[in-house]
Short mmCIF file of C-alpha atoms in Angstrom, two decimals:
data_model
loop_
_atom_site.label_atom_id
_atom_site.label_comp_id
_atom_site.label_asym_id
_atom_site.label_seq_id
_atom_site.Cartn_x
_atom_site.Cartn_y
_atom_site.Cartn_z
CA MET U 1 -48.50 -31.66 29.85
CA PRO U 2 -46.30 -28.72 30.94
CA TYR U 3 -45.71 -26.02 28.36
CA GLU U 4 -43.95 -22.72 27.83
CA ILE U 5 -45.50 -19.52 26.46
CA ARG U 6 -43.46 -16.94 24.59
CA LYS U 7 -44.38 -13.68 22.91
CA MET U 8 -43.82 -13.61 19.15
CA THR U 9 -43.81 -11.06 16.34
CA PHE U 10 -44.28 -12.10 12.73
CA PRO U 11 -45.25 -10.45 9.42
CA SER U 12 -48.68 -10.42 7.86
CA ALA U 13 -48.78 -11.77 4.32
CA SER U 14 -49.58 -8.27 3.02
CA GLY U 15 -48.91 -4.65 3.85
CA GLY U 16 -45.57 -5.19 5.53
CA LEU U 17 -47.28 -5.19 8.94
CA LEU U 18 -45.86 -6.86 12.03
CA LEU U 19 -48.33 -8.79 14.16
CA GLU U 20 -48.24 -9.53 17.87
CA GLY U 21 -48.69 -13.13 18.92
CA LYS U 22 -47.92 -15.76 21.51
CA MET U 23 -46.80 -19.36 21.12
CA ALA U 24 -46.94 -22.30 23.48
CA TRP U 25 -45.16 -25.64 23.32
CA ASP U 26 -43.68 -28.39 25.45
CA PRO U 27 -39.89 -28.26 24.91
CA GLY U 28 -39.63 -31.96 25.70
CA ASN U 29 -42.19 -32.89 23.04
CA LEU U 30 -40.81 -31.48 19.79
CA PRO U 31 -41.39 -31.39 16.93
CA ALA U 32 -45.17 -31.41 17.30
CA PRO U 33 -48.17 -30.52 15.13
CA GLY U 34 -49.09 -26.83 15.01
CA ILE U 35 -52.40 -25.09 15.68
CA VAL U 36 -53.26 -21.53 14.64
CA VAL U 37 -56.06 -19.88 16.65
CA CYS U 38 -57.92 -16.82 15.29
CA HIS U 39 -59.83 -14.38 17.50
CA PRO U 40 -63.26 -12.75 16.96
CA HIS U 41 -64.08 -9.40 15.37
CA PRO U 42 -61.51 -6.64 16.06
CA LEU U 43 -64.14 -3.90 16.06
CA TYR U 44 -66.18 -5.59 18.79
CA GLY U 45 -63.48 -6.26 21.35
CA GLY U 46 -62.03 -9.39 19.79
CA SER U 47 -58.51 -10.30 20.85
CA MET U 48 -56.31 -13.29 21.53
CA GLU U 49 -57.19 -12.94 25.23
CA ASN U 50 -60.86 -13.76 24.53
CA ASN U 51 -62.29 -16.60 26.65
CA VAL U 52 -62.89 -18.94 23.71
CA VAL U 53 -59.49 -18.25 22.15
CA SER U 54 -57.83 -18.80 25.53
CA ALA U 55 -59.69 -22.08 25.99
CA LEU U 56 -58.49 -23.32 22.61
CA PHE U 57 -54.94 -22.08 23.16
CA ASP U 58 -54.57 -23.65 26.61
CA SER U 59 -56.26 -26.94 25.69
CA PHE U 60 -54.08 -27.52 22.64
CA ALA U 61 -50.93 -26.55 24.55
CA ARG U 62 -51.74 -28.98 27.38
CA ALA U 63 -52.35 -31.71 24.80
CA GLY U 64 -48.84 -31.34 23.37
CA TYR U 65 -49.40 -29.15 20.32
CA VAL U 66 -47.43 -26.09 19.28
CA VAL U 67 -50.04 -23.32 19.42
CA LEU U 68 -50.01 -19.82 17.94
CA ALA U 69 -52.58 -17.17 18.83
CA PHE U 70 -52.20 -13.63 17.56
CA HIS U 71 -53.76 -10.21 17.24
CA PHE U 72 -55.18 -9.16 13.91
CA ARG U 73 -53.92 -5.87 12.47
CA GLY U 74 -54.82 -2.90 14.63
CA VAL U 75 -55.41 -4.97 17.77
CA GLY U 76 -53.07 -4.83 20.76
CA ARG U 77 -49.53 -4.20 19.54
CA SER U 78 -50.16 -5.44 16.00
CA GLN U 79 -49.50 -2.78 13.39
CA GLY U 80 -52.07 -1.37 10.98
CA ARG U 81 -55.81 -0.99 11.27
CA TYR U 82 -58.91 -3.04 10.55
CA GLY U 83 -58.78 -4.46 7.02
CA GLU U 84 -62.45 -5.25 6.27
CA GLY U 85 -61.77 -8.99 6.40
CA GLU U 86 -59.30 -9.04 3.52
CA GLY U 87 -56.47 -7.63 5.59
CA GLU U 88 -57.22 -10.10 8.36
CA ARG U 89 -57.22 -12.93 5.85
CA ALA U 90 -53.65 -11.93 4.96
CA ASP U 91 -52.81 -11.88 8.66
CA VAL U 92 -53.97 -15.48 8.97
CA ALA U 93 -51.90 -16.47 5.96
CA GLY U 94 -48.89 -14.89 7.63
CA ALA U 95 -49.59 -16.80 10.84
CA ILE U 96 -49.87 -20.13 9.01
CA ASP U 97 -46.64 -19.49 7.16
CA PHE U 98 -44.84 -18.41 10.33
CA LEU U 99 -45.91 -21.47 12.33
CA GLY U 100 -45.36 -23.86 9.44
CA LYS U 101 -41.73 -22.78 9.11
CA ARG U 102 -40.87 -22.99 12.80
CA GLN U 103 -38.49 -25.74 13.89
CA GLU U 104 -40.93 -26.59 16.69
CA THR U 105 -43.41 -27.93 14.11
CA SER U 106 -40.87 -29.10 11.52
CA GLY U 107 -43.33 -30.37 8.92
CA SER U 108 -45.58 -32.12 11.46
CA GLY U 109 -48.72 -30.65 9.90
CA LEU U 110 -51.05 -27.84 10.93
CA ALA U 111 -54.66 -27.18 11.84
CA LEU U 112 -56.53 -23.91 12.22
CA TRP U 113 -59.30 -22.98 14.64
CA GLY U 114 -61.23 -19.73 14.51
CA TYR U 115 -63.96 -18.25 16.66
CA SER U 116 -66.79 -16.18 15.14
CA PHE U 117 -65.23 -13.62 12.73
CA GLY U 118 -61.97 -15.52 13.24
CA ALA U 119 -63.61 -18.63 11.81
CA TRP U 120 -64.68 -16.76 8.68
CA VAL U 121 -61.34 -15.15 7.85
CA GLY U 122 -59.34 -18.09 9.19
CA LEU U 123 -61.05 -20.72 7.09
CA ARG U 124 -60.92 -18.52 4.00
CA ALA U 125 -57.15 -18.17 4.37
CA ALA U 126 -56.50 -21.82 5.18
CA VAL U 127 -58.81 -23.63 2.79
CA GLY U 128 -56.25 -23.83 -0.03
CA ASP U 129 -53.13 -24.40 2.08
CA GLY U 130 -51.68 -27.89 1.68
CA ARG U 131 -50.06 -27.82 5.12
CA ILE U 132 -53.47 -27.81 6.82
CA ARG U 133 -54.96 -31.16 7.88
CA CYS U 134 -58.28 -29.98 9.33
CA LEU U 135 -60.19 -26.81 10.17
CA GLY U 136 -62.27 -25.86 13.18
CA ALA U 137 -64.96 -23.19 13.47
CA VAL U 138 -66.43 -22.16 16.81
CA ALA U 139 -69.68 -20.26 16.29
CA PRO U 140 -69.08 -19.42 12.62
CA PRO U 141 -71.35 -16.41 11.88
CA LEU U 142 -73.34 -18.04 9.08
CA SER U 143 -76.07 -15.41 9.34
CA LEU U 144 -73.57 -12.62 8.59
CA TYR U 145 -71.07 -14.06 6.09
CA SER U 146 -71.04 -16.59 3.27
CA PHE U 147 -69.13 -19.79 3.96
CA ASP U 148 -69.61 -21.34 0.53
CA PHE U 149 -65.83 -21.28 0.02
CA ALA U 150 -65.72 -24.22 2.45
CA TRP U 151 -67.59 -26.53 0.08
CA SER U 152 -64.41 -27.19 -1.92
CA CYS U 153 -62.23 -27.63 1.17
CA PRO U 154 -60.00 -30.72 0.70
CA PHE U 155 -59.89 -31.52 4.43
CA PRO U 156 -62.53 -31.91 7.17
CA VAL U 157 -64.24 -28.94 8.81
CA TYR U 158 -65.46 -29.20 12.40
CA VAL U 159 -68.06 -26.83 13.84
CA LEU U 160 -69.03 -26.15 17.43
CA SER U 161 -71.97 -23.90 18.29
CA GLY U 162 -74.51 -23.18 20.99
CA ASP U 163 -78.23 -23.70 20.52
CA ARG U 164 -78.91 -20.10 21.63
CA ASP U 165 -76.68 -18.39 19.07
CA PRO U 166 -78.55 -16.20 16.54
CA PHE U 167 -75.38 -15.71 14.47
CA CYS U 168 -74.83 -19.44 13.96
CA PRO U 169 -78.34 -20.90 13.66
CA VAL U 170 -78.49 -24.62 14.31
CA ASP U 171 -81.03 -25.09 11.53
CA SER U 172 -78.13 -24.49 9.11
CA ARG U 173 -76.39 -27.62 10.33
CA GLU U 174 -77.73 -30.17 7.85
CA SER U 175 -77.19 -28.06 4.73
CA PHE U 176 -73.73 -26.94 5.88
CA LEU U 177 -72.49 -30.47 6.51
CA SER U 178 -74.01 -31.85 3.31
CA ASN U 179 -72.08 -29.33 1.23
CA LEU U 180 -68.66 -30.11 2.71
CA GLY U 181 -66.58 -31.96 0.14
CA ALA U 182 -64.27 -33.63 2.67
CA GLY U 183 -66.76 -34.05 5.49
CA GLY U 184 -66.64 -32.97 9.09
CA SER U 185 -69.06 -32.66 11.98
CA TRP U 186 -71.09 -30.09 13.90
CA GLN U 187 -71.54 -30.37 17.66
CA ILE U 188 -74.15 -28.30 19.48
CA LEU U 189 -73.75 -27.23 23.10
CA PRO U 190 -77.18 -26.96 24.75
CA GLY U 191 -77.61 -23.70 26.65
CA ALA U 192 -74.67 -21.91 25.04
CA ASP U 193 -75.00 -18.61 23.20
CA HIS U 194 -72.46 -16.89 20.94
CA PHE U 195 -70.11 -16.04 23.81
CA PHE U 196 -69.78 -19.45 25.52
CA TRP U 197 -69.22 -18.20 29.06
CA GLY U 198 -69.03 -21.29 31.25
CA PHE U 199 -68.49 -23.64 28.29
CA GLU U 200 -64.74 -23.15 27.85
CA GLU U 201 -63.81 -26.66 29.00
CA GLU U 202 -66.20 -28.28 26.54
CA ILE U 203 -64.80 -26.16 23.70
CA GLY U 204 -61.24 -27.22 24.41
CA ARG U 205 -62.14 -30.88 24.78
CA PHE U 206 -64.03 -31.00 21.48
CA ALA U 207 -61.32 -29.15 19.54
CA VAL U 208 -58.51 -31.39 20.76
CA GLU U 209 -60.50 -34.57 20.21
CA VAL U 210 -61.43 -33.92 16.58
CA SER U 211 -58.07 -32.39 15.66
CA SER U 212 -56.18 -35.39 17.04
CA ARG U 213 -57.90 -37.60 14.47
CA HIS U 214 -55.81 -35.90 11.80
CA LEU U 215 -52.88 -34.51 13.83
CA PRO U 216 -52.02 -36.87 16.68
CA ALA U 217 -50.04 -35.28 19.51
CA ARG U 218 -48.21 -37.14 22.26
CA GLY U 219 -50.26 -35.54 24.99
CA VAL U 220 -53.64 -36.68 23.60
CA GLU U 221 -54.99 -39.82 25.18
CA GLY U 222 -56.13 -42.37 22.64
#
């Protein structure tokens, strides 16, 4: 489906900081469900222009969703500086609130997808938000951060990882899924490492397919 992209500025939920973002939507397909996409670690080159973030952003936009990607504090033109995870968690909360109040979504429900560090802070911010219908984590860094906050999540969590990723070991799959209170799934991409170069199409396809189970969009084929 055709879509428009516009630059956006919105406030973080703390610190009075303004964050740089971009939104995409099909003006002939509104209101539509909203998707927030969170980028990887700011101190290691993470930005909303990352290949995985771009794959998610473009795939959801083509499928008819209203999509928001943004820069965490201190990245690009976003104000502030790295917030040790807590500041970025507030940034995600601000993004969810901003998208949830837009007329383009108009109460149609939201989902959140994060990649690597973005999965950790994104899921932490979204897990208690009643507007969220499902969560997605691409290469969640289970070897670096605790994800036990997800066990009490009231909606499904979907994971996508590569089998060559030391930060998201596939042997964690069974225990992770068994602890999820509302279920979910974990798909493994053979041959992919933590950076997913060459796997962008598969990432977008998986994310749209599982999200559409909870947030149907007009551009998603049944």
